[in-house]
Amino acid sequence: MGWLDQMEKTGYKFYDSYGTEKDCLKILKEKGINTIRLRVWVNPSNDRASGHCSKKETAIMALRAKNMGMRIMIDFHYSDSWADPGKQFKPAAWAKHSFKELLTDLYQHTFDVLDTLEKIGVKPEWVQVGNEIPGGMLWPDGSTANWPQLAQLLNKGFDAVKAVDAAIKVIIHLDQGNDNQRFRHFFDHVQDLGVRYDVIGVSYYPFWIQKDYTATIGDLAFNLNDLVKRYHKEVMVVEVGGVDTLVQNTYEMLAAVLKTVKAVPAQKGLGVIYWEPEGAASWSGYPLSCWGPDGKPTKALDAFLINP
């Protein structure tokens, strides 16, 4: 929900399915959504779509969601803007720091954000240490070309989270959740190096791999079940999305993903989070929201209602 604050501040109006203007979070609750995931950047710009999401802005949104009875996930990118498999750039303020200093930077930033949330009465249930990191993070120091250093960074993040609240579950997050070999390769290294974490987070976007969900949903199911058996961890789809104009296909894809996660044995499949449902293309340019040009949620979001 990282865009919501700026969407509102730039005058975007949200309407429910019946055309009544409402708080976006209330609309999402009415659609069966109970969890809000918020990204955090270190020193972001004021760019409308690729900035903001600072500690202060994240805290304000987290408190707002918490006061509406929603659960919170915090997603640390450890960058000043988007971090994903193709880019894991250090924050400008950390760019010239030694690796030892980077460890301290990461710990202090993580602790500071979560401690701020705790002081205003917000307890996240989940925290991601890094965002889509199959190639590592804080390049080049934390690249998978240097696994021992990446392991140290991940453990520093884990320690910072637990120092604030030991009950918060720490997530390590990769993309392409249908690719079992991608996950085995990464988490075998994690296991061998003694990296500490609680949950494996998965992105699943048929759009980005250019295959319909019907061709890959079985692979997603296999991967989630294999991860639980192989690493004895809980799993969660922390990002999913479909084309906003292909409403029926996105609805069916989302329903299938929800069903797949719910079917993970022993209730180890924790849930599914849409990225990012309210981010209408008319405002963001992003083609994978669940919001139409009329300011209303599309039918795709109704998939959450059939999977309570």
mmCIF file of C-alpha atoms in Angstrom:
data_model
loop_
_atom_site.group_PDB
_atom_site.id
_atom_site.type_symbol
_atom_site.label_atom_id
_atom_site.label_comp_id
_atom_site.label_asym_id
_atom_site.label_seq_id
_atom_site.Cartn_x
_atom_site.Cartn_y
_atom_site.Cartn_z
ATOM 1 C CA MET A 1 0.000 0.000 0.000
ATOM 2 C CA GLY A 2 3.016 2.289 -0.422
ATOM 3 C CA TRP A 3 1.311 4.561 -2.956
ATOM 4 C CA LEU A 4 -1.860 5.221 -0.969
ATOM 5 C CA ASP A 5 -0.655 8.267 0.955
ATOM 6 C CA GLN A 6 0.556 10.048 -2.181
ATOM 7 C CA MET A 7 -2.524 9.067 -4.163
ATOM 8 C CA GLU A 8 -4.669 10.749 -1.535
ATOM 9 C CA LYS A 9 -2.422 13.814 -1.270
ATOM 10 C CA THR A 10 -2.549 14.339 -5.032
ATOM 11 C CA GLY A 11 -6.339 14.253 -4.982
ATOM 12 C CA TYR A 12 -7.139 10.712 -6.097
ATOM 13 C CA LYS A 13 -10.605 9.631 -4.917
ATOM 14 C CA PHE A 14 -11.496 6.044 -4.006
ATOM 15 C CA TYR A 15 -14.970 4.613 -4.495
ATOM 16 C CA ASP A 16 -16.434 1.282 -3.446
ATOM 17 C CA SER A 17 -18.083 -1.067 -5.922
ATOM 18 C CA TYR A 18 -21.360 0.861 -5.566
ATOM 19 C CA GLY A 19 -19.811 4.236 -6.342
ATOM 20 C CA THR A 20 -19.656 5.578 -2.775
ATOM 21 C CA GLU A 21 -16.505 7.548 -1.958
ATOM 22 C CA LYS A 22 -14.700 5.896 0.977
ATOM 23 C CA ASP A 23 -11.378 5.470 2.702
ATOM 24 C CA CYS A 24 -9.387 3.038 0.550
ATOM 25 C CA LEU A 25 -8.512 0.873 3.542
ATOM 26 C CA LYS A 26 -12.192 0.519 4.392
ATOM 27 C CA ILE A 27 -12.918 -0.608 0.839
ATOM 28 C CA LEU A 28 -10.140 -3.190 1.089
ATOM 29 C CA LYS A 29 -11.494 -4.490 4.399
ATOM 30 C CA GLU A 30 -14.912 -4.867 2.797
ATOM 31 C CA LYS A 31 -13.224 -6.984 0.120
ATOM 32 C CA GLY A 32 -11.820 -9.368 2.733
ATOM 33 C CA ILE A 33 -8.300 -7.961 2.970
ATOM 34 C CA ASN A 34 -6.934 -7.974 6.520
ATOM 35 C CA THR A 35 -3.212 -7.288 6.073
ATOM 36 C CA ILE A 36 -1.292 -4.271 4.796
ATOM 37 C CA ARG A 37 2.272 -4.524 3.492
ATOM 38 C CA LEU A 38 4.331 -1.316 3.529
ATOM 39 C CA ARG A 39 7.707 -0.760 1.884
ATOM 40 C CA VAL A 40 10.370 1.363 3.568
ATOM 41 C CA TRP A 41 13.120 3.287 1.805
ATOM 42 C CA VAL A 42 16.077 4.853 3.592
ATOM 43 C CA ASN A 43 16.260 8.426 2.215
ATOM 44 C CA PRO A 44 13.671 8.519 -0.567
ATOM 45 C CA SER A 45 13.064 11.343 -3.002
ATOM 46 C CA ASN A 46 9.812 13.263 -3.350
ATOM 47 C CA ASP A 47 9.027 11.589 -6.667
ATOM 48 C CA ARG A 48 5.310 10.880 -6.679
ATOM 49 C CA ALA A 49 5.481 7.214 -7.662
ATOM 50 C CA SER A 50 9.095 6.217 -6.928
ATOM 51 C CA GLY A 51 9.738 8.204 -3.763
ATOM 52 C CA HIS A 52 8.249 8.736 -0.308
ATOM 53 C CA CYS A 53 7.804 5.605 1.886
ATOM 54 C CA SER A 54 10.152 7.100 4.489
ATOM 55 C CA LYS A 55 10.196 5.986 8.112
ATOM 56 C CA LYS A 56 7.776 8.756 9.122
ATOM 57 C CA GLU A 57 5.356 8.159 6.247
ATOM 58 C CA THR A 58 5.424 4.413 6.831
ATOM 59 C CA ALA A 59 4.740 4.868 10.534
ATOM 60 C CA ILE A 60 1.736 7.108 9.832
ATOM 61 C CA MET A 61 0.242 4.606 7.380
ATOM 62 C CA ALA A 62 0.975 1.633 9.641
ATOM 63 C CA LEU A 63 -0.787 3.304 12.551
ATOM 64 C CA ARG A 64 -3.761 4.124 10.355
ATOM 65 C CA ALA A 65 -4.046 0.526 9.194
ATOM 66 C CA LYS A 66 -3.563 -0.829 12.712
ATOM 67 C CA ASN A 67 -6.344 1.431 14.000
ATOM 68 C CA MET A 68 -8.632 -0.136 11.390
ATOM 69 C CA GLY A 69 -7.865 -3.579 12.778
ATOM 70 C CA MET A 70 -5.479 -4.621 10.023
ATOM 71 C CA ARG A 71 -2.318 -6.678 10.354
ATOM 72 C CA ILE A 72 0.995 -5.151 9.281
ATOM 73 C CA MET A 73 3.989 -6.333 7.264
ATOM 74 C CA ILE A 74 7.039 -4.099 6.856
ATOM 75 C CA ASP A 75 9.164 -4.578 3.730
ATOM 76 C CA PHE A 76 12.714 -3.203 4.020
ATOM 77 C CA HIS A 77 14.231 -2.477 0.613
ATOM 78 C CA TYR A 78 17.537 -1.160 2.064
ATOM 79 C CA SER A 79 17.697 1.373 -0.741
ATOM 80 C CA ASP A 80 16.479 4.895 -1.491
ATOM 81 C CA SER A 81 14.039 3.573 -4.092
ATOM 82 C CA TRP A 82 12.948 0.286 -5.665
ATOM 83 C CA ALA A 83 15.037 -2.788 -4.874
ATOM 84 C CA ASP A 84 14.294 -5.960 -6.845
ATOM 85 C CA PRO A 85 16.216 -8.727 -8.667
ATOM 86 C CA GLY A 86 17.560 -6.273 -11.231
ATOM 87 C CA LYS A 87 18.653 -3.556 -8.820
ATOM 88 C CA GLN A 88 19.793 -3.671 -5.210
ATOM 89 C CA PHE A 89 21.509 -0.314 -4.906
ATOM 90 C CA LYS A 90 22.833 0.975 -1.604
ATOM 91 C CA PRO A 91 21.265 4.088 -0.109
ATOM 92 C CA ALA A 92 23.342 7.118 -1.079
ATOM 93 C CA ALA A 93 24.242 7.754 2.562
ATOM 94 C CA TRP A 94 25.767 4.277 2.839
ATOM 95 C CA ALA A 95 27.445 4.145 -0.569
ATOM 96 C CA LYS A 96 31.024 4.716 0.580
ATOM 97 C CA HIS A 97 30.813 2.752 3.821
ATOM 98 C CA SER A 98 32.932 -0.298 4.549
ATOM 99 C CA PHE A 99 31.246 -3.668 4.912
ATOM 100 C CA LYS A 100 31.562 -3.430 8.689
ATOM 101 C CA GLU A 101 29.818 -0.056 8.569
ATOM 102 C CA LEU A 102 27.117 -1.484 6.284
ATOM 103 C CA LEU A 103 26.304 -4.112 8.898
ATOM 104 C CA THR A 104 25.810 -1.338 11.440
ATOM 105 C CA ASP A 105 23.798 0.753 8.967
ATOM 106 C CA LEU A 106 21.420 -2.094 8.241
ATOM 107 C CA TYR A 107 20.975 -2.968 11.907
ATOM 108 C CA GLN A 108 20.377 0.610 13.022
ATOM 109 C CA HIS A 109 17.951 1.432 10.192
ATOM 110 C CA THR A 110 15.934 -1.732 10.802
ATOM 111 C CA PHE A 111 15.864 -1.214 14.549
ATOM 112 C CA ASP A 112 15.018 2.485 14.255
ATOM 113 C CA VAL A 113 11.996 1.972 11.997
ATOM 114 C CA LEU A 114 10.579 -0.871 14.076
ATOM 115 C CA ASP A 115 11.317 0.877 17.378
ATOM 116 C CA THR A 116 9.465 3.938 16.067
ATOM 117 C CA LEU A 117 6.474 1.758 15.213
ATOM 118 C CA GLU A 118 6.543 0.154 18.652
ATOM 119 C CA LYS A 119 6.568 3.548 20.346
ATOM 120 C CA ILE A 120 3.361 4.542 18.558
ATOM 121 C CA GLY A 121 1.688 1.248 19.376
ATOM 122 C CA VAL A 122 2.146 -0.624 16.109
ATOM 123 C CA LYS A 123 3.390 -4.208 16.211
ATOM 124 C CA PRO A 124 4.113 -5.645 12.769
ATOM 125 C CA GLU A 125 3.514 -9.373 12.546
ATOM 126 C CA TRP A 126 6.030 -9.802 9.733
ATOM 127 C CA VAL A 127 9.168 -7.995 8.581
ATOM 128 C CA GLN A 128 11.004 -8.588 5.334
ATOM 129 C CA VAL A 129 14.776 -8.298 5.489
ATOM 130 C CA GLY A 130 15.278 -7.318 1.861
ATOM 131 C CA ASN A 131 12.945 -7.224 -1.123
ATOM 132 C CA GLU A 132 13.204 -9.856 -3.886
ATOM 133 C CA ILE A 133 16.848 -10.766 -3.238
ATOM 134 C CA PRO A 134 17.749 -13.826 -5.392
ATOM 135 C CA GLY A 135 20.965 -11.966 -6.263
ATOM 136 C CA GLY A 136 21.485 -10.569 -2.779
ATOM 137 C CA MET A 137 21.157 -6.965 -1.597
ATOM 138 C CA LEU A 138 23.264 -3.850 -0.962
ATOM 139 C CA TRP A 139 25.355 -4.604 -4.032
ATOM 140 C CA PRO A 140 28.172 -5.361 -4.423
ATOM 141 C CA ASP A 141 28.949 -6.139 -0.789
ATOM 142 C CA GLY A 142 25.855 -8.260 -0.199
ATOM 143 C CA SER A 143 25.681 -9.887 -3.598
ATOM 144 C CA THR A 144 25.305 -13.656 -3.904
ATOM 145 C CA ALA A 145 28.790 -13.484 -5.400
ATOM 146 C CA ASN A 146 29.820 -13.107 -1.760
ATOM 147 C CA TRP A 147 27.496 -15.394 0.180
ATOM 148 C CA PRO A 148 29.294 -15.111 3.558
ATOM 149 C CA GLN A 149 28.756 -11.333 3.552
ATOM 150 C CA LEU A 150 25.124 -11.649 2.438
ATOM 151 C CA ALA A 151 24.547 -14.104 5.272
ATOM 152 C CA GLN A 152 25.966 -11.620 7.765
ATOM 153 C CA LEU A 153 23.691 -8.858 6.474
ATOM 154 C CA LEU A 154 20.621 -11.089 6.687
ATOM 155 C CA ASN A 155 21.491 -12.108 10.233
ATOM 156 C CA LYS A 156 22.026 -8.468 11.220
ATOM 157 C CA GLY A 157 18.536 -7.698 9.975
ATOM 158 C CA PHE A 158 17.115 -10.671 11.870
ATOM 159 C CA ASP A 159 18.862 -9.568 15.067
ATOM 160 C CA ALA A 160 17.548 -6.003 14.740
ATOM 161 C CA VAL A 161 13.960 -7.207 14.274
ATOM 162 C CA LYS A 162 14.118 -9.554 17.247
ATOM 163 C CA ALA A 163 15.755 -6.884 19.407
ATOM 164 C CA VAL A 164 12.590 -4.820 19.023
ATOM 165 C CA ASP A 165 10.148 -7.717 19.389
ATOM 166 C CA ALA A 166 11.065 -11.395 19.368
ATOM 167 C CA ALA A 167 7.527 -12.288 18.290
ATOM 168 C CA ILE A 168 7.850 -10.602 14.880
ATOM 169 C CA LYS A 169 8.393 -13.143 12.111
ATOM 170 C CA VAL A 170 11.281 -12.418 9.761
ATOM 171 C CA ILE A 171 10.745 -13.071 6.052
ATOM 172 C CA ILE A 172 13.332 -13.677 3.333
ATOM 173 C CA HIS A 173 11.749 -12.908 -0.038
ATOM 174 C CA LEU A 174 12.514 -14.068 -3.592
ATOM 175 C CA ASP A 175 10.712 -13.543 -6.885
ATOM 176 C CA GLN A 176 9.443 -16.180 -9.371
ATOM 177 C CA GLY A 177 7.666 -18.339 -6.825
ATOM 178 C CA ASN A 178 6.962 -20.956 -9.462
ATOM 179 C CA ASP A 179 10.695 -21.703 -9.909
ATOM 180 C CA ASN A 180 11.640 -24.356 -7.371
ATOM 181 C CA GLN A 181 15.280 -24.581 -8.436
ATOM 182 C CA ARG A 182 15.692 -20.831 -7.897
ATOM 183 C CA PHE A 183 14.489 -21.203 -4.313
ATOM 184 C CA ARG A 184 16.432 -24.382 -3.569
ATOM 185 C CA HIS A 185 19.650 -22.796 -4.812
ATOM 186 C CA PHE A 186 19.160 -19.727 -2.613
ATOM 187 C CA PHE A 187 17.829 -21.335 0.547
ATOM 188 C CA ASP A 188 20.341 -24.193 0.486
ATOM 189 C CA HIS A 189 23.016 -21.511 0.801
ATOM 190 C CA VAL A 190 21.004 -19.798 3.528
ATOM 191 C CA GLN A 191 20.765 -23.071 5.411
ATOM 192 C CA ASP A 192 24.430 -23.946 4.991
ATOM 193 C CA LEU A 193 25.529 -20.542 6.279
ATOM 194 C CA GLY A 194 23.254 -20.506 9.313
ATOM 195 C CA VAL A 195 21.085 -17.574 8.257
ATOM 196 C CA ARG A 196 18.246 -17.011 10.713
ATOM 197 C CA TYR A 197 14.688 -16.366 9.508
ATOM 198 C CA ASP A 198 11.117 -17.553 10.074
ATOM 199 C CA VAL A 199 9.184 -17.379 6.785
ATOM 200 C CA ILE A 200 9.944 -17.792 3.091
ATOM 201 C CA GLY A 201 8.279 -15.052 1.060
ATOM 202 C CA VAL A 202 7.391 -15.549 -2.593
ATOM 203 C CA SER A 203 6.419 -13.284 -5.481
ATOM 204 C CA TYR A 204 4.173 -14.755 -8.169
ATOM 205 C CA TYR A 205 3.524 -12.760 -11.341
ATOM 206 C CA PRO A 206 2.450 -14.685 -14.437
ATOM 207 C CA PHE A 207 2.617 -11.348 -16.312
ATOM 208 C CA TRP A 208 6.358 -10.899 -15.766
ATOM 209 C CA ILE A 209 7.280 -14.441 -16.751
ATOM 210 C CA GLN A 210 4.950 -14.179 -19.777
ATOM 211 C CA LYS A 211 2.967 -17.311 -19.012
ATOM 212 C CA ASP A 212 -0.668 -17.614 -18.039
ATOM 213 C CA TYR A 213 -1.246 -18.697 -14.462
ATOM 214 C CA THR A 214 -2.781 -21.958 -15.687
ATOM 215 C CA ALA A 215 0.681 -22.985 -16.966
ATOM 216 C CA THR A 216 2.495 -22.251 -13.696
ATOM 217 C CA ILE A 217 0.073 -22.539 -10.753
ATOM 218 C CA GLY A 218 1.042 -26.184 -10.336
ATOM 219 C CA ASP A 219 4.694 -25.163 -10.147
ATOM 220 C CA LEU A 220 3.848 -22.611 -7.467
ATOM 221 C CA ALA A 221 2.061 -25.302 -5.453
ATOM 222 C CA PHE A 222 4.984 -27.700 -5.825
ATOM 223 C CA ASN A 223 7.481 -25.051 -4.758
ATOM 224 C CA LEU A 224 5.534 -23.952 -1.671
ATOM 225 C CA ASN A 225 5.059 -27.537 -0.513
ATOM 226 C CA ASP A 226 8.695 -28.403 -1.199
ATOM 227 C CA LEU A 227 9.956 -25.363 0.725
ATOM 228 C CA VAL A 228 7.929 -26.346 3.776
ATOM 229 C CA LYS A 229 9.254 -29.909 3.694
ATOM 230 C CA ARG A 230 12.840 -29.029 2.843
ATOM 231 C CA TYR A 231 13.435 -26.095 5.201
ATOM 232 C CA HIS A 232 10.685 -26.567 7.811
ATOM 233 C CA LYS A 233 9.522 -22.967 7.427
ATOM 234 C CA GLU A 234 6.214 -21.250 6.851
ATOM 235 C CA VAL A 235 5.578 -19.766 3.402
ATOM 236 C CA MET A 236 3.646 -16.763 2.145
ATOM 237 C CA VAL A 237 2.926 -15.194 -1.232
ATOM 238 C CA VAL A 238 3.920 -11.644 -0.318
ATOM 239 C CA GLU A 239 3.414 -10.275 -3.843
ATOM 240 C CA VAL A 240 0.954 -11.269 -6.531
ATOM 241 C CA GLY A 241 -0.663 -9.338 -9.369
ATOM 242 C CA GLY A 242 -2.482 -9.618 -12.655
ATOM 243 C CA VAL A 243 -3.297 -7.297 -15.539
ATOM 244 C CA ASP A 244 -5.880 -4.728 -14.468
ATOM 245 C CA THR A 245 -7.767 -4.877 -17.780
ATOM 246 C CA LEU A 246 -7.935 -8.688 -17.801
ATOM 247 C CA VAL A 247 -10.288 -8.692 -14.858
ATOM 248 C CA GLN A 248 -11.693 -12.212 -15.120
ATOM 249 C CA ASN A 249 -8.286 -13.775 -15.669
ATOM 250 C CA THR A 250 -6.814 -11.867 -12.727
ATOM 251 C CA TYR A 251 -9.769 -12.892 -10.546
ATOM 252 C CA GLU A 252 -9.296 -16.557 -11.469
ATOM 253 C CA MET A 253 -5.521 -16.356 -10.978
ATOM 254 C CA LEU A 254 -5.905 -14.770 -7.568
ATOM 255 C CA ALA A 255 -8.522 -17.313 -6.498
ATOM 256 C CA ALA A 256 -6.188 -20.109 -7.595
ATOM 257 C CA VAL A 257 -3.242 -18.643 -5.666
ATOM 258 C CA LEU A 258 -5.341 -18.252 -2.517
ATOM 259 C CA LYS A 259 -6.527 -21.855 -2.834
ATOM 260 C CA THR A 260 -2.963 -23.062 -3.420
ATOM 261 C CA VAL A 261 -1.564 -21.320 -0.348
ATOM 262 C CA LYS A 262 -4.436 -22.489 1.811
ATOM 263 C CA ALA A 263 -3.746 -26.074 0.729
ATOM 264 C CA VAL A 264 -0.148 -26.053 2.018
ATOM 265 C CA PRO A 265 -0.050 -28.765 4.716
ATOM 266 C CA ALA A 266 -0.181 -28.072 8.454
ATOM 267 C CA GLN A 267 -1.367 -24.486 7.889
ATOM 268 C CA LYS A 268 2.151 -23.497 6.872
ATOM 269 C CA GLY A 269 0.798 -21.341 4.035
ATOM 270 C CA LEU A 270 0.218 -18.047 5.822
ATOM 271 C CA GLY A 271 -1.525 -15.938 3.205
ATOM 272 C CA VAL A 272 -1.479 -13.922 0.000
ATOM 273 C CA ILE A 273 -0.800 -10.198 -0.436
ATOM 274 C CA TYR A 274 -1.702 -8.301 -3.612
ATOM 275 C CA TRP A 275 0.837 -5.762 -4.909
ATOM 276 C CA GLU A 276 -0.575 -3.172 -4.998
ATOM 277 C CA PRO A 277 -4.341 -3.331 -5.373
ATOM 278 C CA GLU A 278 -5.205 0.358 -5.121
ATOM 279 C CA GLY A 279 -2.409 1.556 -7.438
ATOM 280 C CA ALA A 280 -4.625 2.524 -10.354
ATOM 281 C CA ALA A 281 -2.823 2.740 -13.695
ATOM 282 C CA SER A 282 -4.381 6.155 -14.308
ATOM 283 C CA TRP A 283 -2.334 7.427 -11.372
ATOM 284 C CA SER A 284 0.704 5.129 -11.197
ATOM 285 C CA GLY A 285 1.148 3.832 -14.722
ATOM 286 C CA TYR A 286 1.392 0.362 -13.174
ATOM 287 C CA PRO A 287 -0.629 -2.204 -15.171
ATOM 288 C CA LEU A 288 -1.171 -4.823 -12.455
ATOM 289 C CA SER A 289 -3.434 -3.139 -9.908
ATOM 290 C CA CYS A 290 -7.005 -4.137 -9.071
ATOM 291 C CA TRP A 291 -8.439 -0.653 -9.591
ATOM 292 C CA GLY A 292 -10.334 0.595 -12.591
ATOM 293 C CA PRO A 293 -10.330 3.977 -14.357
ATOM 294 C CA ASP A 294 -13.616 4.755 -12.585
ATOM 295 C CA GLY A 295 -11.880 4.841 -9.195
ATOM 296 C CA LYS A 296 -13.475 1.566 -8.093
ATOM 297 C CA PRO A 297 -11.928 -1.834 -7.327
ATOM 298 C CA THR A 298 -12.303 -4.326 -10.133
ATOM 299 C CA LYS A 299 -14.038 -7.667 -9.706
ATOM 300 C CA ALA A 300 -10.603 -9.301 -9.453
ATOM 301 C CA LEU A 301 -10.371 -8.179 -5.837
ATOM 302 C CA ASP A 302 -13.508 -10.172 -5.017
ATOM 303 C CA ALA A 303 -11.363 -13.292 -5.005
ATOM 304 C CA PHE A 304 -10.468 -12.469 -1.404
ATOM 305 C CA LEU A 305 -14.139 -12.736 -0.468
ATOM 306 C CA ILE A 306 -14.340 -16.389 -1.501
ATOM 307 C CA ASN A 307 -11.193 -17.258 0.440
ATOM 308 C CA PRO A 308 -11.791 -15.888 3.940
#
